[in-house]
Tab-separated table of C-alpha atoms and ligand atoms in Angstrom:
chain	number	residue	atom	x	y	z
S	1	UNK	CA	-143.073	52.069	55.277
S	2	UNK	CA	-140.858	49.644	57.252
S	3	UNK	CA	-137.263	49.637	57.839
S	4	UNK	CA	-135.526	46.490	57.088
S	5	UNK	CA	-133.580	48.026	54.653
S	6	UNK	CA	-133.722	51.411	56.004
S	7	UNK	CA	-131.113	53.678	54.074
S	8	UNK	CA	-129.600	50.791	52.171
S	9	UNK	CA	-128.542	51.617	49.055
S	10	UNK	CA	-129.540	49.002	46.168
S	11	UNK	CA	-129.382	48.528	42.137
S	12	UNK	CA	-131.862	46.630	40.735
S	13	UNK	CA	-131.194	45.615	37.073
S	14	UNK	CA	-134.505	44.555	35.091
S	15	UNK	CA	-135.914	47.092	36.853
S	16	UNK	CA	-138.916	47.714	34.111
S	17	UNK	CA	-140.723	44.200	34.628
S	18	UNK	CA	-141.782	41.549	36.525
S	19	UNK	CA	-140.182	40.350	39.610
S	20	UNK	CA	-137.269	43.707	39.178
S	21	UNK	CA	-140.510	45.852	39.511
S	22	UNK	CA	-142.066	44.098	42.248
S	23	UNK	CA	-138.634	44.143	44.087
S	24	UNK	CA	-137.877	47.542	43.985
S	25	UNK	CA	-140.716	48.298	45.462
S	26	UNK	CA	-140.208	45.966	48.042
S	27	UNK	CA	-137.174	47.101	48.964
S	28	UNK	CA	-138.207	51.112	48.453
S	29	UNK	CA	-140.824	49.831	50.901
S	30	UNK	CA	-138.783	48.352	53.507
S	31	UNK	CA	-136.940	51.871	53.446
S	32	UNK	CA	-133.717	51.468	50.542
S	33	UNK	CA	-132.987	54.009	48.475
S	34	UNK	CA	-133.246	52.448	44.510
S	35	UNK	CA	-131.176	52.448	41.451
S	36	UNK	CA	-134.065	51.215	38.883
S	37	UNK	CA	-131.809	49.731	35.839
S	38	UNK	CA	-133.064	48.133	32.874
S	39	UNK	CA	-132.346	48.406	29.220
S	40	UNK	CA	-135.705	50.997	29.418
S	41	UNK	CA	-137.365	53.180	31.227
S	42	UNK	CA	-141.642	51.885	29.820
S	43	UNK	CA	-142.547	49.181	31.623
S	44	UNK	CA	-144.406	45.447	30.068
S	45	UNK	CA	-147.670	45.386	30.317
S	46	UNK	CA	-148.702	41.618	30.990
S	47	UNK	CA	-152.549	39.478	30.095
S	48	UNK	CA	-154.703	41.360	32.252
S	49	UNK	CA	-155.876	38.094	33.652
S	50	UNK	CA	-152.589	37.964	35.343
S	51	UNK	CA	-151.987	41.351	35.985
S	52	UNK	CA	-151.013	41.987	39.720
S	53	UNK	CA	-151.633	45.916	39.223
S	54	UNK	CA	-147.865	46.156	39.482
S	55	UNK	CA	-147.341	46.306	35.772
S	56	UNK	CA	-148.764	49.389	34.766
S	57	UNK	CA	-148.783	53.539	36.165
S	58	UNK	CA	-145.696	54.638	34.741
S	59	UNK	CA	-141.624	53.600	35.309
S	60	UNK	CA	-140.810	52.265	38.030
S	61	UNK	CA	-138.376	54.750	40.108
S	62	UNK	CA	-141.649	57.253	39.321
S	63	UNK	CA	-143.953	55.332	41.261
S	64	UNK	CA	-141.454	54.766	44.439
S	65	UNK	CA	-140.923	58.359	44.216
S	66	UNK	CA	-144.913	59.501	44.299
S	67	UNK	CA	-145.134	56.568	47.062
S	68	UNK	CA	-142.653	58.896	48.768
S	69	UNK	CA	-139.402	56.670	48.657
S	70	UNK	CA	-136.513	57.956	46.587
S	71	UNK	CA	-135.217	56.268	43.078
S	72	UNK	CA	-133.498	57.516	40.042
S	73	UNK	CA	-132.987	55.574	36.805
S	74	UNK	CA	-130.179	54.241	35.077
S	75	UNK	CA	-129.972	52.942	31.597
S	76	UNK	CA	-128.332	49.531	31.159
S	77	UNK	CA	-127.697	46.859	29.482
S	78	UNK	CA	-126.073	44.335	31.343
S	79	UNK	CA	-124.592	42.178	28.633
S	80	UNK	CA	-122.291	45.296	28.294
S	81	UNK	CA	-119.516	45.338	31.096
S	82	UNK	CA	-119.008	49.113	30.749
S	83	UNK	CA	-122.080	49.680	31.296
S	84	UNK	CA	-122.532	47.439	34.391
S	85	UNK	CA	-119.434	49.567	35.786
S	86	UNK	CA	-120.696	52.814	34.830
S	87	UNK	CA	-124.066	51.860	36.515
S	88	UNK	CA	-122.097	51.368	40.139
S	89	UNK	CA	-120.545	54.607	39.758
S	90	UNK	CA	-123.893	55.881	39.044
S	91	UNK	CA	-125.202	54.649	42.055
S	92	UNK	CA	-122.037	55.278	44.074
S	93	UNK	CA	-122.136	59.137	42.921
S	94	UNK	CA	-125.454	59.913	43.669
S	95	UNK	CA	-125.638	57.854	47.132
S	96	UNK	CA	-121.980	57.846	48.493
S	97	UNK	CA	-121.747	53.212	48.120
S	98	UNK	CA	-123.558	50.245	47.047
S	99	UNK	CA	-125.495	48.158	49.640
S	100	UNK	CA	-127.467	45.996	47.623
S	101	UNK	CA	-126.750	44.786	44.055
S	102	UNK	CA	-129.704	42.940	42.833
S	103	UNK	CA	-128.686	41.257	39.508
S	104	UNK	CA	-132.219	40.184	38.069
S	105	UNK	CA	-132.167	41.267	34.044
S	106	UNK	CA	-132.936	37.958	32.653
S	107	UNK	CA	-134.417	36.483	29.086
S	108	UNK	CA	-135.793	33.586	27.943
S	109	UNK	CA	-136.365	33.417	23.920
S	110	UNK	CA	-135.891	29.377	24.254
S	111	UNK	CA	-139.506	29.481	26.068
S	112	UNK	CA	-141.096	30.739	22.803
S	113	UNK	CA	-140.579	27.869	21.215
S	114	UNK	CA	-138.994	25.068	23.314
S	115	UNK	CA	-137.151	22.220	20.785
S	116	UNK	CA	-134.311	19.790	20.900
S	117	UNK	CA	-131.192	21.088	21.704
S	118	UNK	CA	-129.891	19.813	17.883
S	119	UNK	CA	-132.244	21.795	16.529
S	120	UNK	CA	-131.398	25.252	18.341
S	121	UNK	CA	-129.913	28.295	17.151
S	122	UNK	CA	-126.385	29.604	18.030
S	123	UNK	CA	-127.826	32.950	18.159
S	124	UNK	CA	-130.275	32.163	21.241
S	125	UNK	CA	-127.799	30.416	23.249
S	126	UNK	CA	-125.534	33.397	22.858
S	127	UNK	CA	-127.656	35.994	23.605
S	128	UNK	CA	-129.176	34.329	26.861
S	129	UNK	CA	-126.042	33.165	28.024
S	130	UNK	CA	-124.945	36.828	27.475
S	131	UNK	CA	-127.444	38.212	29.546
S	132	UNK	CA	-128.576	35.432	31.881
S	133	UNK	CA	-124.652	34.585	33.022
S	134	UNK	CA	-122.575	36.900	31.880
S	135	UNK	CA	-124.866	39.965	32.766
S	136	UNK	CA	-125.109	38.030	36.311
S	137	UNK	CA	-121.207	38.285	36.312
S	138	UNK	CA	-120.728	41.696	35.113
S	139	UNK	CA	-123.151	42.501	37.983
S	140	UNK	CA	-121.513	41.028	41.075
S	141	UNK	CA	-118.034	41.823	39.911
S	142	UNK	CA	-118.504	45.520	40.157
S	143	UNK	CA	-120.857	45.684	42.928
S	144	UNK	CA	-117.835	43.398	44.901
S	145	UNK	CA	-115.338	45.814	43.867
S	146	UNK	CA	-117.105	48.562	45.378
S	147	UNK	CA	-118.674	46.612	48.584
S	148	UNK	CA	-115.216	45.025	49.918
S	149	UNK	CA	-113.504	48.314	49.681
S	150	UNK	CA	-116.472	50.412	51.414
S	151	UNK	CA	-116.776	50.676	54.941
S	152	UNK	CA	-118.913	48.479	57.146
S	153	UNK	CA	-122.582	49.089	58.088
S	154	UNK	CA	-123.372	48.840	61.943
S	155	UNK	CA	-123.935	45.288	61.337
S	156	UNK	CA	-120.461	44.710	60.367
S	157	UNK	CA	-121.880	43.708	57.005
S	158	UNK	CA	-120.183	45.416	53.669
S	159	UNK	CA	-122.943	44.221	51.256
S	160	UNK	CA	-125.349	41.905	49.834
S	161	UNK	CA	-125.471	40.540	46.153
S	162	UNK	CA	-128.453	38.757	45.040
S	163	UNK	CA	-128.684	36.550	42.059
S	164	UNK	CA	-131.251	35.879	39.625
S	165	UNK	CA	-131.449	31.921	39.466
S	166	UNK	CA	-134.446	29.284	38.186
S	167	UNK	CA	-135.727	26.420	39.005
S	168	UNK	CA	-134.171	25.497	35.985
S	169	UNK	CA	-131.096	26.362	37.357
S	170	UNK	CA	-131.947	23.488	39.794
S	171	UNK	CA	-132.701	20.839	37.271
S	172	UNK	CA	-133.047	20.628	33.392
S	173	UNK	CA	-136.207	21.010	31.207
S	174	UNK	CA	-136.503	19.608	27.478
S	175	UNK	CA	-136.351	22.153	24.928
S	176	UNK	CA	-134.583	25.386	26.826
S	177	UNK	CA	-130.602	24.016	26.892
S	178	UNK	CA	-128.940	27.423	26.925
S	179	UNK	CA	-132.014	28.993	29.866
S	180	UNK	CA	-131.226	25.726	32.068
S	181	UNK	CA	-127.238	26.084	31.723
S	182	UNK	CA	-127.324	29.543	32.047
S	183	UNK	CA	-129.502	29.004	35.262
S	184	UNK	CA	-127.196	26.507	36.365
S	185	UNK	CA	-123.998	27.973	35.871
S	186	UNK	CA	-125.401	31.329	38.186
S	187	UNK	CA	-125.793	28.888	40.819
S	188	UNK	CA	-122.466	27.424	40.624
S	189	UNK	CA	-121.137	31.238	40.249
S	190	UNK	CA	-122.987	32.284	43.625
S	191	UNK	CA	-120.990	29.784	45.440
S	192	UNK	CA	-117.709	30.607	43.982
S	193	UNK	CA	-118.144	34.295	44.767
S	194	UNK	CA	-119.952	34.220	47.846
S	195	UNK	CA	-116.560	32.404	48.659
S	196	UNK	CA	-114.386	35.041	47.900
S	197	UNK	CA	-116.182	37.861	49.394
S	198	UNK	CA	-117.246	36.163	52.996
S	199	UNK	CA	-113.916	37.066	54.681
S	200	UNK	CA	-115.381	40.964	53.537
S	201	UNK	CA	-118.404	40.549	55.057
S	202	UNK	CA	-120.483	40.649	51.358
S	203	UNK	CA	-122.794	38.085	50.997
S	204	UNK	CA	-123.562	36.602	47.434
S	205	UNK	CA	-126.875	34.525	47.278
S	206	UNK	CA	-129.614	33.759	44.341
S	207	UNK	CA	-133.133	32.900	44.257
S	208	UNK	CA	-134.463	30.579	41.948
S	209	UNK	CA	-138.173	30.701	41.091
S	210	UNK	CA	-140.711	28.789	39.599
S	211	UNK	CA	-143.002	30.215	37.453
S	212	UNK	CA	-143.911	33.158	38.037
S	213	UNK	CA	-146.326	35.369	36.335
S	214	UNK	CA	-144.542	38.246	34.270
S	215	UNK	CA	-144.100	39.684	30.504
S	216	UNK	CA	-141.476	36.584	30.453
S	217	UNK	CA	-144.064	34.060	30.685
S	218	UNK	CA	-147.134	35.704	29.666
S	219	UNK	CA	-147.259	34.695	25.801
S	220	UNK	CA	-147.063	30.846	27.468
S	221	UNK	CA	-149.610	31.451	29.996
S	222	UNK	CA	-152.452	33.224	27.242
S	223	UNK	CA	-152.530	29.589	26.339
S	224	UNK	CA	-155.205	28.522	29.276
S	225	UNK	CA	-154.734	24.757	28.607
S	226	UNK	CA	-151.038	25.262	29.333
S	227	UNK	CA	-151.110	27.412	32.120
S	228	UNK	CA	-153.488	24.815	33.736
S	229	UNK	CA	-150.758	22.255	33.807
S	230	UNK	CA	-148.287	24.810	34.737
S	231	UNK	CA	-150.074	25.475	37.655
S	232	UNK	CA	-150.236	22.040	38.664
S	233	UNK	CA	-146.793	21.709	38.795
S	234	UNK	CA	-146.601	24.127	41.826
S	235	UNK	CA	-148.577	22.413	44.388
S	236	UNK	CA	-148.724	24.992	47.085
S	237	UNK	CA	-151.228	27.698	45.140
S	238	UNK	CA	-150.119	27.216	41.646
S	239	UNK	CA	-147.778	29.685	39.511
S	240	UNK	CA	-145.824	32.695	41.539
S	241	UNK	CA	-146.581	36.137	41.562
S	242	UNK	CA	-144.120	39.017	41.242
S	243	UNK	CA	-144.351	40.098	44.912
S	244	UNK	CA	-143.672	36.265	46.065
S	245	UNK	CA	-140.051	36.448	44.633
S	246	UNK	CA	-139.790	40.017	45.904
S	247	UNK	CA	-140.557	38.621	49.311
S	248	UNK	CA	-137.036	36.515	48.900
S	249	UNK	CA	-135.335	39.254	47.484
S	250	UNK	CA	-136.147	41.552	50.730
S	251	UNK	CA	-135.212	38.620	53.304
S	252	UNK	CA	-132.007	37.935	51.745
S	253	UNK	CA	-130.972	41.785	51.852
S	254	UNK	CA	-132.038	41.836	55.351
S	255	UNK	CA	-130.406	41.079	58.944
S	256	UNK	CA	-132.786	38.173	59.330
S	257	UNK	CA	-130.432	36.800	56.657
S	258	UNK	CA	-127.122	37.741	58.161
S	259	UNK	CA	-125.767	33.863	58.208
S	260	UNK	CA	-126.882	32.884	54.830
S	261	UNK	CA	-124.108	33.596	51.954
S	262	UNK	CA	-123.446	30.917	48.957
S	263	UNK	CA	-127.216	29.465	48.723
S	264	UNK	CA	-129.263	29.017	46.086
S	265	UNK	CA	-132.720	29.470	47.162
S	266	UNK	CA	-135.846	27.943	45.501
S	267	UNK	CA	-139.045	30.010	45.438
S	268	UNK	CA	-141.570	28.122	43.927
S	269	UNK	CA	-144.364	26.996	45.787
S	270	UNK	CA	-143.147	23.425	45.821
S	271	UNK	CA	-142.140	22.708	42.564
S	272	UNK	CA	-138.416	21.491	43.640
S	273	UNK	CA	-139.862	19.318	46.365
S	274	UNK	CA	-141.223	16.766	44.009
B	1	NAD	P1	-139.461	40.138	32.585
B	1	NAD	O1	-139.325	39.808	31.132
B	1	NAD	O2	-140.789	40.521	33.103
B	1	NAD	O3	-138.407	41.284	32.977
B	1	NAD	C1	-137.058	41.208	32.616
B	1	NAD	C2	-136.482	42.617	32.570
B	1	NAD	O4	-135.083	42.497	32.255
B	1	NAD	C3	-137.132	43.485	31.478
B	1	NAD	O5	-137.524	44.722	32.015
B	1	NAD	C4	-136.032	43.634	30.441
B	1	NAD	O6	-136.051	44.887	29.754
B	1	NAD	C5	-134.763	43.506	31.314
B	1	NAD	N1	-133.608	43.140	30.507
B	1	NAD	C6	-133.524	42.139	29.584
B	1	NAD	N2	-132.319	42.153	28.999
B	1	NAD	C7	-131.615	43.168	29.571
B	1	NAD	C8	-130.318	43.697	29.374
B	1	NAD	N3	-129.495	43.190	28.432
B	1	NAD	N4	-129.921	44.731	30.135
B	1	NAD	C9	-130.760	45.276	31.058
B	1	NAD	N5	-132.005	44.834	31.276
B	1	NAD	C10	-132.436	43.795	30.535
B	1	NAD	O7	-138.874	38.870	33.365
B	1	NAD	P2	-139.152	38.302	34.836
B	1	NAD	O8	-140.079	37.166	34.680
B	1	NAD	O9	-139.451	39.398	35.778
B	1	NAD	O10	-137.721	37.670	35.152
B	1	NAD	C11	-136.752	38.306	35.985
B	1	NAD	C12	-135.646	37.311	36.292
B	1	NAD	O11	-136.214	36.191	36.982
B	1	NAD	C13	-134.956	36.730	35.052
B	1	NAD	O12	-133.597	36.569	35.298
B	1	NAD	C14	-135.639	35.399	34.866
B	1	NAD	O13	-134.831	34.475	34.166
B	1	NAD	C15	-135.866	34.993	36.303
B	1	NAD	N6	-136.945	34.014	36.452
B	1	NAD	C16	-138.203	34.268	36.006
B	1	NAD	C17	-139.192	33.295	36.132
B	1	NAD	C18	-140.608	33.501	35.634
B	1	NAD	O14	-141.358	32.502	35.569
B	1	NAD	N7	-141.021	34.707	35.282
B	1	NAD	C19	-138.884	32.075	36.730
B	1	NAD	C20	-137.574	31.847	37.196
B	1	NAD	C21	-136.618	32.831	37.054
């Protein structure tokens, strides 16, 4: 173990999958005590082909705890703002405050099967705005409750909130409207409320990947042809893995971040630079 995070206290919601997983145990790693949150306690499996090894043994606060880190589990789901406020509590009750709030639970059902925004449903652009922004909101406005009221770490800092964004959230893509405005809008909403809780010493900043390989993309990516030109669209090494984001996740939370609040951070092995 290291100790960037030693002691910190952190929620991580989408906790079951993907780039959640990978960043709990990144942060577990680096020495924070977890709150694994996700609407279930199984994890995805993904194609083996892209499996990281990340994906399977068992939930995820299970594994931190047999690596010898400590976890629990909440249920969640974050397009419910009760239960976003009950989670805090939880985390606040079993660990005395709230460090870190990572709000990651994300969906994409646009990426099944992309089409012109005429043509989309009113159901899928509610449900991922639901999750994708309002979740995201739900998150940081009960974590920043709880961090600008709680005393200051040795740092001086109160807390860090950490946003999942997109490279979509960056620039638009045909055929996924309510994905790319419910990226966009959580980069707009990191700025507002990294505003309002600098004088408090919280910072608020999001990451915004490229494609990365996880449950979310893996029924795209079993198509070889398509992953091929994927790949080619991230010229340094191709699609992401898990751990890459996690990587982000764990600098942000971390001292060597301390003057960073308000950015939206691209991830993606190049894909923005073009
Ligand atoms: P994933 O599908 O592997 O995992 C998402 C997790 O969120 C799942 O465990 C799911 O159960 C949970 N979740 C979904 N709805 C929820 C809800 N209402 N309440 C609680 N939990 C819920 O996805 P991933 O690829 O790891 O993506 C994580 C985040 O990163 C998302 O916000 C996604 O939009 C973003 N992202 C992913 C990629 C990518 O290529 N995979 C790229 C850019 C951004």
């Amino acid at each position: 173990m290291s100790n960037r995070l030693k002691d910190r206290i952190a929620i991580i919601t989408g906790s079951s999958s993907g780039i959640g997983r990978a960043t709990a145990f990144a942060m577990a790693t680096e020495g924070a005590k977890i709150v694994c949150a996700d609407l279930r306690e199984a994890t995805w499996r993904v194609n083996p082909a892209d499996s990281t090894g990340i994906e399977s043994d068992g939930p995820t606060h299970e594994r931190i705890k047999a690596n010898g880190g400590e976890s629990i589990f909440v249920k969640v789901d974050v397009t419910n703002p009760e239960s976003v406020e009950h989670l805090v509590e939880a985390a606040v009750k079993q660990w005395g405050r709230l460090d870190i709030m990572v709000n990651n639970a994300g969906w994409a059902p646009e990426g099944q099967n992309p089409a012109p925004i005429w043509s989309r449903s009113l159901d899928d652009w509610q449900k991922t705005i639901d999750v994708n922004l309002n979740g995201v909101f739900y998150g940081i406005k009960y974590a920043a409750a709880q961090m600008v009221g709680q005393e200051p770490l040795s740092n001086g800092d109160r807390g860090w909130i950490l946003n999942a964004c997109s490279i979509y959230g960056l620039r638009g893509a045909p055929g996924i409207p309510a994905y790319c405005a419910s990226k966009g809008a959580v980069a707009n909403l990191t700025r507002s409320a990294a505003l309002d809780c600098a004088p408090f010493r919280v910072h608020v900043n999001a990451v915004c990947p490229g494609y990365v390989a996880t449950h979310m993309t893996d029924p795209a990516f079993a198509d070889a042809k398509l992953k091929e030109q994927v790949n080619r669209e991230h010229p340094f090494m191709g699609v992401g893995r898990p751990q890459d984001v996690a990587k982000a996740y764990v600098f942000l939370a971390s001292d060597d971040a301390q003057w960073m609040t308000g950015v939206a951070m691209p991830v993606d092995g190049g894909f923005t630079a073009k």
